[in-house]
Coordinates of N, CA and C in Angstrom, one line a residue:
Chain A
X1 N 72.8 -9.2 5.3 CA 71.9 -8.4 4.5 C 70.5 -8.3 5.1
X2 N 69.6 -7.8 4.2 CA 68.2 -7.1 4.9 C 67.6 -8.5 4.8
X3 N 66.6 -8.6 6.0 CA 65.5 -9.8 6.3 C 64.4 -9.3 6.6
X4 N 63.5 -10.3 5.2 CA 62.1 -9.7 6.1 C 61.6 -11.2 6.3
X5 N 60.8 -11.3 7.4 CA 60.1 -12.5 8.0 C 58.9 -12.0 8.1
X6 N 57.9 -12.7 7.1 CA 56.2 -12.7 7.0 C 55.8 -14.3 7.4
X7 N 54.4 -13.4 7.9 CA 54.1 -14.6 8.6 C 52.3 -14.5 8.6
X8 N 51.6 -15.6 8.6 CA 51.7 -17.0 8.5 C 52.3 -17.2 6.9
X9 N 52.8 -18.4 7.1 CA 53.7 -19.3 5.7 C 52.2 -19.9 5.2
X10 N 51.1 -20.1 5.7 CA 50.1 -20.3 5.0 C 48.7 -20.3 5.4
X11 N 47.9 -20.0 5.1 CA 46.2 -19.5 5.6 C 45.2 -20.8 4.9
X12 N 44.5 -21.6 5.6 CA 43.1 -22.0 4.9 C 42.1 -21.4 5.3
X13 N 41.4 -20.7 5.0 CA 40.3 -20.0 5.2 C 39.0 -20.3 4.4
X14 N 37.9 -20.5 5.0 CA 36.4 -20.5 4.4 C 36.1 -18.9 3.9
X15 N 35.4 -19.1 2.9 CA 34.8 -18.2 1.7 C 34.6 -17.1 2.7
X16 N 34.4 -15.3 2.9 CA 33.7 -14.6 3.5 C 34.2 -14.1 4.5
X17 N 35.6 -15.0 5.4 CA 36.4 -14.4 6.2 C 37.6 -13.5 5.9
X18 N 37.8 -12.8 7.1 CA 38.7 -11.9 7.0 C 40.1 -12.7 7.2
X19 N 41.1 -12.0 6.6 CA 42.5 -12.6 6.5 C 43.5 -11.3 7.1
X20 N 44.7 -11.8 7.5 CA 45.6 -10.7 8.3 C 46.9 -11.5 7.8
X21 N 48.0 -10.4 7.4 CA 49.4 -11.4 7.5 C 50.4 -9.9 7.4
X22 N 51.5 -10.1 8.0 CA 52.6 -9.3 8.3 C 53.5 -9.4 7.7
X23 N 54.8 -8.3 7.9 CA 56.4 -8.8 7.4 C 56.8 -7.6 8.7
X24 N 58.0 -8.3 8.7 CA 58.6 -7.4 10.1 C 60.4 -7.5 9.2
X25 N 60.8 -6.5 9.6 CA 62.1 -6.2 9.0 C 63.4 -6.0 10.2
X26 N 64.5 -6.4 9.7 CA 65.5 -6.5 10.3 C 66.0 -4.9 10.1
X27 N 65.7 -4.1 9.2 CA 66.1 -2.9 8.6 C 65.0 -1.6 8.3
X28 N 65.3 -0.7 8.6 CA 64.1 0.1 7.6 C 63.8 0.4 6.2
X29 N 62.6 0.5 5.5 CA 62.5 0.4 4.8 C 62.0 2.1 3.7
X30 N 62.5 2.3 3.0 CA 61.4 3.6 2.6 C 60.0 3.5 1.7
X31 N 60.1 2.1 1.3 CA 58.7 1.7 0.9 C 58.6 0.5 1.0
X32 N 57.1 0.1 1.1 CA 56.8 -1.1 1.5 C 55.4 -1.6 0.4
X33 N 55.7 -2.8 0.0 CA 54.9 -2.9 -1.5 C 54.3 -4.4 -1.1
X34 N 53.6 -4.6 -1.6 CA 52.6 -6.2 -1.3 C 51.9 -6.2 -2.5
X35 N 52.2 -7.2 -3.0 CA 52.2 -8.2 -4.3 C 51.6 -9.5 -4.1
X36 N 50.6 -10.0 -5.2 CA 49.9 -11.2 -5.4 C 50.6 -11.9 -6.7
X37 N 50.7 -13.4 -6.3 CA 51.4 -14.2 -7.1 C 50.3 -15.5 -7.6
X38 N 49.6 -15.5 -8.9 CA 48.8 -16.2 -9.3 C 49.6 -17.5 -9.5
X39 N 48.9 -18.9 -9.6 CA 50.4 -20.3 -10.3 C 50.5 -20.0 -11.8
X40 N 51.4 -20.2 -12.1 CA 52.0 -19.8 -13.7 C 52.5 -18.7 -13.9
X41 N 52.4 -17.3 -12.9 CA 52.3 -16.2 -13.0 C 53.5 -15.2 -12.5
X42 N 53.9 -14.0 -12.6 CA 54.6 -13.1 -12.0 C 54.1 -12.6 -11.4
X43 N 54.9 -11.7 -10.4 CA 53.9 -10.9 -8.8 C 53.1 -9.8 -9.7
X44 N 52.0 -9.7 -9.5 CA 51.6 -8.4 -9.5 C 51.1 -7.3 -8.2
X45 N 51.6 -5.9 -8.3 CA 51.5 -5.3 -7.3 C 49.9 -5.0 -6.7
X46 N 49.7 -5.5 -5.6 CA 48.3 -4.9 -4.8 C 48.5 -3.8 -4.0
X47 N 49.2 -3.1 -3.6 CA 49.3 -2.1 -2.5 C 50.4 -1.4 -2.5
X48 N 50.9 0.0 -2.8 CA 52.1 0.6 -2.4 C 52.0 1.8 -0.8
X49 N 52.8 1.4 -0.5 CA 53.2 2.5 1.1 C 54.2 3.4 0.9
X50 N 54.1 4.7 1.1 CA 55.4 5.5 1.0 C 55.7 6.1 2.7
X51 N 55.0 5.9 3.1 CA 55.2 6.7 4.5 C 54.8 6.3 5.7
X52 N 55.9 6.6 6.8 CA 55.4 5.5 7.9 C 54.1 5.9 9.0
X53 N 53.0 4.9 9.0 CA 52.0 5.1 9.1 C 51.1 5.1 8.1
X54 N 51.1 5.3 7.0 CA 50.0 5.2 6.3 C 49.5 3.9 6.2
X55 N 48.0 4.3 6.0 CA 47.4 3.5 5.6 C 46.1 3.1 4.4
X56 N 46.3 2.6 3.6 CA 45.7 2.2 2.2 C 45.3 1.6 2.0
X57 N 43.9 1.5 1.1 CA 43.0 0.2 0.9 C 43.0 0.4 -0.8
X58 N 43.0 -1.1 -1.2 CA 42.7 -1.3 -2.8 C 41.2 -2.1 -2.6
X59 N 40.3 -1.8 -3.0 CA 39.2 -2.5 -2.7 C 38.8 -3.6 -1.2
X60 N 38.7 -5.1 -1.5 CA 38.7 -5.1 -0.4 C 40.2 -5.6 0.5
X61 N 41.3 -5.0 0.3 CA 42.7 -4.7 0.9 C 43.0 -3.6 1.5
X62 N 43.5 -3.7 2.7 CA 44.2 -2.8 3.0 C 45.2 -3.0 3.7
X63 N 46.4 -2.2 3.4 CA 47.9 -2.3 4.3 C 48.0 -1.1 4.9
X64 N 49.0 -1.5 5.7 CA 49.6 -0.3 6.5 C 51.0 -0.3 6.5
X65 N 52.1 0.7 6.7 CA 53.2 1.2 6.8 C 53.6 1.2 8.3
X66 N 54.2 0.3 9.3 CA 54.5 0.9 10.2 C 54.9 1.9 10.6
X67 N 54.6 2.5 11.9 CA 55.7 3.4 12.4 C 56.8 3.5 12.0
X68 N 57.5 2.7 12.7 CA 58.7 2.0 13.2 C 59.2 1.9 11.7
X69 N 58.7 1.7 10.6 CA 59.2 1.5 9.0 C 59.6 0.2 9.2
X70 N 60.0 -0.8 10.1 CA 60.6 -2.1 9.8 C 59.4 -2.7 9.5
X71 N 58.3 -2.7 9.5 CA 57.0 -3.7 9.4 C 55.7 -3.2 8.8
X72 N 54.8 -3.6 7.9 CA 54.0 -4.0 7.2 C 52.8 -5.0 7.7
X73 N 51.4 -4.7 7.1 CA 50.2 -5.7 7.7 C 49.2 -5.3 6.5
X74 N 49.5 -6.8 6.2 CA 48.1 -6.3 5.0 C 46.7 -7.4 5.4
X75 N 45.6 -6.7 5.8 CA 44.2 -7.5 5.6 C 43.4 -7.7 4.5
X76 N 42.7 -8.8 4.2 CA 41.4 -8.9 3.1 C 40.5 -9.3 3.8
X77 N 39.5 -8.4 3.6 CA 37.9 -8.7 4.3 C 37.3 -9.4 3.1
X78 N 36.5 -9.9 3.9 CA 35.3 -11.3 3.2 C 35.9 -11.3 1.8
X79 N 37.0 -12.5 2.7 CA 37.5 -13.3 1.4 C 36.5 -14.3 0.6
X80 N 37.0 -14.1 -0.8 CA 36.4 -14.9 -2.0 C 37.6 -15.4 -2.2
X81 N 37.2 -16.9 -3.3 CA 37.9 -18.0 -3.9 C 39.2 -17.3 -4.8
X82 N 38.8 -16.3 -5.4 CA 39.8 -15.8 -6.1 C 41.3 -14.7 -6.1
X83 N 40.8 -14.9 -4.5 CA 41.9 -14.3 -3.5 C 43.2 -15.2 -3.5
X84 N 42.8 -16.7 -3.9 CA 43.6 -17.6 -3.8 C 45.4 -17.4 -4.8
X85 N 46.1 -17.9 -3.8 CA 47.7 -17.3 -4.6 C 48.3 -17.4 -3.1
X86 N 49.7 -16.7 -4.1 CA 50.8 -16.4 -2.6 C 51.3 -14.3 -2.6
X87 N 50.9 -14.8 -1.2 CA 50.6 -13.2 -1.4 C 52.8 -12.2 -0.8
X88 N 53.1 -11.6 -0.8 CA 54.9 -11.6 -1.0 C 54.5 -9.9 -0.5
X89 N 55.1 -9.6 0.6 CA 55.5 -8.5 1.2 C 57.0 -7.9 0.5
X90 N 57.5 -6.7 -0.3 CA 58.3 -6.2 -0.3 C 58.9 -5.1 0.4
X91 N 60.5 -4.9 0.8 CA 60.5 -3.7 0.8 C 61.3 -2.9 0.2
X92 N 61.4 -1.4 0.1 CA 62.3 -0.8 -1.7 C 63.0 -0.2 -0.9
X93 N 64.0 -0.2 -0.9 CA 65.6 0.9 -1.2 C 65.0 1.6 -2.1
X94 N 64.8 3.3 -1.9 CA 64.3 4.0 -3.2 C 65.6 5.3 -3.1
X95 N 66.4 5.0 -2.4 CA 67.4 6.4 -3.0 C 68.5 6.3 -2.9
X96 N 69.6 6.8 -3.2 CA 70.9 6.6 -3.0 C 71.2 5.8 -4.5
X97 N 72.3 5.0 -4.3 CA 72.9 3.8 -5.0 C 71.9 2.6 -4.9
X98 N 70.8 2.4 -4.2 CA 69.7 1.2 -4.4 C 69.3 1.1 -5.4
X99 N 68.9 1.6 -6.4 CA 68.1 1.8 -7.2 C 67.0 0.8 -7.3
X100 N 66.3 1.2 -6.1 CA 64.9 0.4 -6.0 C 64.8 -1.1 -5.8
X101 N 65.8 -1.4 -5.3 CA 65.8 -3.0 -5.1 C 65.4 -3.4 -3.8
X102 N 64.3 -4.3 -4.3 CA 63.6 -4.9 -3.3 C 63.9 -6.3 -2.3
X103 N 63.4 -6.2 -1.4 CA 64.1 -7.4 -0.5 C 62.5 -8.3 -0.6
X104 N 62.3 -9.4 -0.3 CA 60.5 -10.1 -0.5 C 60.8 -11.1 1.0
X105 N 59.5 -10.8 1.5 CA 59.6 -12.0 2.2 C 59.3 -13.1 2.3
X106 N 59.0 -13.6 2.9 CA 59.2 -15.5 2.3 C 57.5 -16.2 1.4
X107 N 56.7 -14.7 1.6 CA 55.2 -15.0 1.3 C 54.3 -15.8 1.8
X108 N 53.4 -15.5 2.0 CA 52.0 -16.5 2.4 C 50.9 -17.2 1.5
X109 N 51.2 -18.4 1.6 CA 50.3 -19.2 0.7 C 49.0 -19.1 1.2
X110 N 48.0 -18.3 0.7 CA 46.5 -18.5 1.2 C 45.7 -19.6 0.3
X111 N 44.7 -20.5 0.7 CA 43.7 -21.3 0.0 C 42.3 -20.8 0.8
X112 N 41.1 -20.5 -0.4 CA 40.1 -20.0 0.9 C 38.9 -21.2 0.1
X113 N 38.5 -21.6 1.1 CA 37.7 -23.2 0.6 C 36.0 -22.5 0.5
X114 N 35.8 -22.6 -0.2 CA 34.0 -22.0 -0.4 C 33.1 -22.7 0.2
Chain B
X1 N 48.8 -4.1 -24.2 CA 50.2 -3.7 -23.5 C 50.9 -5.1 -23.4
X2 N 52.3 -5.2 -23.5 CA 52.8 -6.4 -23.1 C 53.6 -6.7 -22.0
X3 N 53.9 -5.3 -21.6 CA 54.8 -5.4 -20.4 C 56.2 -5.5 -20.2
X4 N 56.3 -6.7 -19.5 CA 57.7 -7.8 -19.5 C 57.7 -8.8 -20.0
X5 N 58.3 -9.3 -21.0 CA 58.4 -10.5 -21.5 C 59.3 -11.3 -21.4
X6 N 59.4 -12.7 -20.9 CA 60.2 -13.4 -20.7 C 60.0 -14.6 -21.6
X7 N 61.5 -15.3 -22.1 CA 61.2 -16.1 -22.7 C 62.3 -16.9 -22.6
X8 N 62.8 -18.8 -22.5 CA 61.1 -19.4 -23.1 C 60.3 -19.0 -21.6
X9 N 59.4 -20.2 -21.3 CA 58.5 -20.2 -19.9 C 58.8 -21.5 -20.0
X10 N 59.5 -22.3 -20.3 CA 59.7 -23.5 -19.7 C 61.4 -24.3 -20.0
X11 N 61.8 -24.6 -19.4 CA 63.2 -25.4 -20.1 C 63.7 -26.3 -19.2
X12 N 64.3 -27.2 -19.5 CA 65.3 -28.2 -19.1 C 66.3 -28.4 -19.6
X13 N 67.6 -28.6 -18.6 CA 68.7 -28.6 -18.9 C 69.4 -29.6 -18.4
X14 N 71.0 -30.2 -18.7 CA 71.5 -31.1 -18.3 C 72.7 -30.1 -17.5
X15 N 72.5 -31.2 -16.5 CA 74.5 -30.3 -15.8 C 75.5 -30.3 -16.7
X16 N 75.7 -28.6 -16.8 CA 77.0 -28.3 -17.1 C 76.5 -27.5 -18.4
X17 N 75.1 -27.6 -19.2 CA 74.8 -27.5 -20.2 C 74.3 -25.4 -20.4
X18 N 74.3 -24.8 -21.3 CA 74.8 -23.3 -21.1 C 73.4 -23.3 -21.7
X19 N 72.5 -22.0 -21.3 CA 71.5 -21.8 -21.4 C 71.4 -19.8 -21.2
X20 N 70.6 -19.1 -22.2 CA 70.7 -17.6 -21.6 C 68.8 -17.8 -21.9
X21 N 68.3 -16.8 -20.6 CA 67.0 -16.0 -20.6 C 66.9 -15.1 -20.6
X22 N 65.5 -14.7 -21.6 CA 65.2 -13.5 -22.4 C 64.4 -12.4 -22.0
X23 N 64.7 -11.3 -21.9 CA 63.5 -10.3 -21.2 C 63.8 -9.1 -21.9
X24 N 62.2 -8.6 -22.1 CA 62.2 -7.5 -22.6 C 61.3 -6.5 -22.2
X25 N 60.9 -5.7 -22.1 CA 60.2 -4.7 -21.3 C 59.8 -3.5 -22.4
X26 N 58.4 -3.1 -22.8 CA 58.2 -2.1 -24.0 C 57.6 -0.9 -23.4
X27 N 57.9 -0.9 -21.5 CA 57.8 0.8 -20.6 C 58.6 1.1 -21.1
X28 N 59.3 1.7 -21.6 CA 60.8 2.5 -21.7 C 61.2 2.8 -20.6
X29 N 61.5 1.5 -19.3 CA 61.9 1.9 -17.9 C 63.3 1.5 -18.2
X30 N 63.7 2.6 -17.1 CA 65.2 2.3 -17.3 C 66.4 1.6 -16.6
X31 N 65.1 0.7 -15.3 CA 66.0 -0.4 -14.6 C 65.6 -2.1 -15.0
X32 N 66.2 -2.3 -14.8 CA 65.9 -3.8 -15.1 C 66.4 -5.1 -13.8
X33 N 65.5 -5.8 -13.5 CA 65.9 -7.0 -12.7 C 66.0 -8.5 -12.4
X34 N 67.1 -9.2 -12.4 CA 66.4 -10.7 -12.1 C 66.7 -10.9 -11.2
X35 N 65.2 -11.7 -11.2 CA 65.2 -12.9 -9.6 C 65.0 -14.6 -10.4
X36 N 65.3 -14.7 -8.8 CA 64.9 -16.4 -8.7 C 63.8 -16.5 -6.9
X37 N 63.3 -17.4 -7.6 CA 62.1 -17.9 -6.5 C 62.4 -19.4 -6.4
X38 N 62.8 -19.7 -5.3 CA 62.7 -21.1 -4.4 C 61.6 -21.2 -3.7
X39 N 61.1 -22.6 -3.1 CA 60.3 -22.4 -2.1 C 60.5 -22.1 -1.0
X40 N 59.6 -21.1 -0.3 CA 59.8 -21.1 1.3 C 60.6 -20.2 1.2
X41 N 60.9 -18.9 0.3 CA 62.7 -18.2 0.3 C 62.2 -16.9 -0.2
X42 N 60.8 -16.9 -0.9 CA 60.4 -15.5 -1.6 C 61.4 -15.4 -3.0
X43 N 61.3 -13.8 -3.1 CA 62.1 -14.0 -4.7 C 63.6 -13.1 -4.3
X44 N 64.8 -13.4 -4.8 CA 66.3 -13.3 -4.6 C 66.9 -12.6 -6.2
X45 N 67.1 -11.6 -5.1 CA 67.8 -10.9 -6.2 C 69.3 -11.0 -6.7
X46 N 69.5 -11.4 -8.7 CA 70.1 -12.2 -8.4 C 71.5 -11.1 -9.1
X47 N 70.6 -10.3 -10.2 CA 71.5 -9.5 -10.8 C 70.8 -8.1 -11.2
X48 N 71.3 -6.8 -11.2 CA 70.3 -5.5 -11.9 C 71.1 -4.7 -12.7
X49 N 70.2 -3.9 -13.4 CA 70.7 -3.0 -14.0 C 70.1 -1.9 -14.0
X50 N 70.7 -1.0 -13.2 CA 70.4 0.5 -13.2 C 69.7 1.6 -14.3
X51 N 70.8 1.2 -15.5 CA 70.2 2.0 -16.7 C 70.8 0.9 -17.9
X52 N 70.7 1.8 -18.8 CA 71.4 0.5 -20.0 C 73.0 1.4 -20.1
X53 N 73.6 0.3 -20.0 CA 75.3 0.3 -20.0 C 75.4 0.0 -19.0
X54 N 75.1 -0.4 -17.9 CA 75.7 -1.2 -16.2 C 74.5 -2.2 -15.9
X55 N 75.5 -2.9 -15.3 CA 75.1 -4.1 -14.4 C 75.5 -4.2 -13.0
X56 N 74.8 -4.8 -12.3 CA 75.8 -5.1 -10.8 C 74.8 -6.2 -10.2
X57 N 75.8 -6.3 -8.4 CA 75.3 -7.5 -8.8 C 74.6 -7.5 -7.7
X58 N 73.8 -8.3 -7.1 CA 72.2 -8.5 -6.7 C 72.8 -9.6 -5.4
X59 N 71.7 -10.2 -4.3 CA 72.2 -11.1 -3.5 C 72.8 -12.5 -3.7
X60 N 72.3 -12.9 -4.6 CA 72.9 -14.4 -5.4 C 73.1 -14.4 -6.9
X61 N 74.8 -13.6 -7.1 CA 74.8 -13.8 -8.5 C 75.6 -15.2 -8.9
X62 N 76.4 -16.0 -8.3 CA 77.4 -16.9 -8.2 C 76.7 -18.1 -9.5
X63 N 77.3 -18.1 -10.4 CA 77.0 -18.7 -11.6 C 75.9 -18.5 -12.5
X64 N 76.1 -17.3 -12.4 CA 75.1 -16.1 -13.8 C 75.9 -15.0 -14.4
X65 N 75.7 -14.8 -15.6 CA 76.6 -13.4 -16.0 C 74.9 -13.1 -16.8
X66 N 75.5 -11.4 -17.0 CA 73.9 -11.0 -17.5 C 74.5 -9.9 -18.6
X67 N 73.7 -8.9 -19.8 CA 74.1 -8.7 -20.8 C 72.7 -7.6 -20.4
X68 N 72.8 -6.0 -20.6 CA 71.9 -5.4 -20.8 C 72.2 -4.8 -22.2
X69 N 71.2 -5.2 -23.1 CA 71.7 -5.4 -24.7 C 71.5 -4.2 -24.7
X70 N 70.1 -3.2 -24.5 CA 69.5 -2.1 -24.7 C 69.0 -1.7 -23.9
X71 N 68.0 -0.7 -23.9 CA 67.1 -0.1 -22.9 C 66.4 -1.1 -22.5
X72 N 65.5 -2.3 -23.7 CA 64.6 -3.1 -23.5 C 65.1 -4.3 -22.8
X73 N 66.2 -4.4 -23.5 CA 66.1 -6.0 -23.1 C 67.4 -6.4 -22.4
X74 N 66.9 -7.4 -21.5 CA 68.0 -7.6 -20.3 C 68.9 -9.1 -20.4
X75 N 69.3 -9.8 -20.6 CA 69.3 -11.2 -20.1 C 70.0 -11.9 -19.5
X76 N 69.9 -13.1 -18.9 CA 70.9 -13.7 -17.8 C 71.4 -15.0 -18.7
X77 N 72.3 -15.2 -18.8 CA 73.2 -16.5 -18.9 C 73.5 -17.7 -18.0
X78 N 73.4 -18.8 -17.9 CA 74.0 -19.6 -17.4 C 75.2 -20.7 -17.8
X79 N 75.9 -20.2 -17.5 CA 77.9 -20.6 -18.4 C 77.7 -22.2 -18.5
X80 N 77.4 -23.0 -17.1 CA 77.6 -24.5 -16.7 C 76.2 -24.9 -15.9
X81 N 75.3 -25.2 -16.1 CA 73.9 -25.2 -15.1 C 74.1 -25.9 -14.0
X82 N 73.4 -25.8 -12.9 CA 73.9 -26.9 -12.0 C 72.9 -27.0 -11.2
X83 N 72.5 -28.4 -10.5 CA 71.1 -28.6 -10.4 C 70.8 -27.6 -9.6
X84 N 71.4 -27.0 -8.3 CA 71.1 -26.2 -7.4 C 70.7 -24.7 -8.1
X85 N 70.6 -24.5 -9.8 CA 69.9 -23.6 -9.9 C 68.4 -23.9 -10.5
X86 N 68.1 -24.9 -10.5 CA 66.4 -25.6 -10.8 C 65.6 -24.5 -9.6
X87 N 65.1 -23.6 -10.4 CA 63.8 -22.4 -10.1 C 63.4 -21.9 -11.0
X88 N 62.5 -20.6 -10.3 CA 61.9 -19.9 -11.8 C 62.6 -18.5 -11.5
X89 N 62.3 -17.8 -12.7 CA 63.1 -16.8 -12.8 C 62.6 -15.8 -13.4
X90 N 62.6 -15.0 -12.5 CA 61.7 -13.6 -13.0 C 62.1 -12.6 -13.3
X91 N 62.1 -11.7 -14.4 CA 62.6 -10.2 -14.8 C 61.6 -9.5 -14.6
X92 N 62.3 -8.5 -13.8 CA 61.5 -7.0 -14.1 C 62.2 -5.8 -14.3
X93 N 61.1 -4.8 -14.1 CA 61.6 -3.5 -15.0 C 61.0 -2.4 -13.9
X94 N 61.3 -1.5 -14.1 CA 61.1 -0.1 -13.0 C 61.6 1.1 -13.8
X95 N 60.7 1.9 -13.5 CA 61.2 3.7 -14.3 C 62.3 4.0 -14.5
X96 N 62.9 4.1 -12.7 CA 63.8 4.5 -12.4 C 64.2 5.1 -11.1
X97 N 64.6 5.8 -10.6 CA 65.0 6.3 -9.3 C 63.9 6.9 -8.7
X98 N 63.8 6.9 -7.3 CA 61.9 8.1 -6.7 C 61.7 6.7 -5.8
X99 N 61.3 7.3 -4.9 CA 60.0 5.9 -4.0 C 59.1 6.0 -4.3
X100 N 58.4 6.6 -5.3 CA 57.1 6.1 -5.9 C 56.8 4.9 -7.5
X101 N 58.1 4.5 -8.0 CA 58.6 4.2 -9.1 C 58.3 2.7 -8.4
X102 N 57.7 1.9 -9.3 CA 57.9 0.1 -8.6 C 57.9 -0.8 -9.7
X103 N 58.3 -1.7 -8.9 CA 58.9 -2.9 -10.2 C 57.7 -3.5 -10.7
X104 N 57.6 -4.1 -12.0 CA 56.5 -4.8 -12.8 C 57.2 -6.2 -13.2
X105 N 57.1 -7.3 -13.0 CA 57.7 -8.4 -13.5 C 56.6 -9.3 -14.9
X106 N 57.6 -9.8 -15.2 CA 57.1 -10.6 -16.0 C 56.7 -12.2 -15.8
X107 N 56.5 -13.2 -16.4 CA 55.4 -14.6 -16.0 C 56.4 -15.4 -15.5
X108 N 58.0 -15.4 -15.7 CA 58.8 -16.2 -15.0 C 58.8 -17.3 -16.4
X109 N 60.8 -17.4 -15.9 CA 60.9 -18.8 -16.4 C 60.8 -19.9 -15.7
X110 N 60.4 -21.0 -15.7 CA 60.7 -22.3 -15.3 C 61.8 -23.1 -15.9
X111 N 62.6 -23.5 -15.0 CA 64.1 -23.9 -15.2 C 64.2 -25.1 -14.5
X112 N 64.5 -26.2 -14.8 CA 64.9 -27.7 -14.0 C 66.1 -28.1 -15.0
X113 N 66.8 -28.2 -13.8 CA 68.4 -28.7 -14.3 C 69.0 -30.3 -14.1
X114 N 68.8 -31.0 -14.7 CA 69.1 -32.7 -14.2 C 70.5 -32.9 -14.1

């Protein structure tokens, strides 16, 4: 089946720095979604990609859509404490028989220490 | 808004002991999904449902059956529990077909099976 491998498995970072983390795919993808996961919580979506190359920012986030569609890169500039979570790269099957089922990759645990 | 609701958010079970979880969704979307989240593994798709009247099955269904009652509400069974299913377990919901359509989950159950 489809594999995505994100990476780093986890970030400590001081208050104010920038953060970078990837997912690379065994497959192509026709969207590519990045989601934050608070403790107690379900993912909520931060970023959707429809097309390869694009590139999007949600405040201070932005991802990109590879070329290539196998791979994903999302940054946060001057990280704050409440960035803190596990941050989960998806990617969607959106046509045919998929019906939108997503593959996750293994997520990144960020701590950012003030 | 309520979203996805899942219920309970907490349970314990004994091996072998039968247990179903509850989800309900008040988008009038017309897919529905569960996962499970291990550590280190992201979230695994376990069972979905396209529209209401089908089911199929997802990357790890092997000791779940699931019931899509209605439009809203989805749920998963467990016949015989067995420790190796101790995770949490998330439902979501999605429109429906398009690559711009994305899934919304709900808070997750927590499940420990002795």
């Amino acid at each position: 089946g489809q594999q995505l491998n994100q990476s780093p498995q986890s970030m400590f970072i001081q208050e104010g720095e920038d953060v970078s983390m990837n997912c690379t795919s065994s497959s192509i993808f026709n969207t590519w979604l990045w989601y934050k996961q608070d403790p107690g919580e379900g993912p909520v979506l931060l970023i959707a990609l429809y097309k390869a190359g694009e590139l999007t920012s949600n405040g201070r986030l932005t991802a990109q859509f590879g070329i290539t569609r196998k791979d994903s890169f999302l940054n946060i500039s001057a990280s704050i404490p409440s960035d803190v979570g596990i941050y989960f790269c998806a990617g969607q099957d959106a046509g045919g028989t998929s019906y939108g089922k997503l593959t996750f990759g293994q997520g990144t645990i960020l701590t950012v220490h003030p | 808004n309520a979203g996805v609701t899942q219920t309970p958010k907490f349970q314990v079970l004994k091996t072998g002991q039968s247990m179903t979880l509850q989800c309900a969704q008040d988008m009038n979307h017309n897919s529905m999904y569960w996962y499970r989240q291990d550590p280190g593994m992201g979230l695994r798709l376990i069972y979905y449902s396209a529209s209401e009247g089908t089911t199929d099955k997802g990357e790890v269904p092997n000791g779940y059956n699931v019931s899509r009652l209605n439009k809203r509400e989805f749920s998963l069974r467990l016949e015989s529990a067995a420790p190796s299913q101790t995770s949490v377990y998330f439902c979501a919901s999605r429109t429906g077909g398009g690559a711009k359509n994305i899934q919304y989950f709900g808070a997750g159950t927590r499940l420990s099976v002795l």
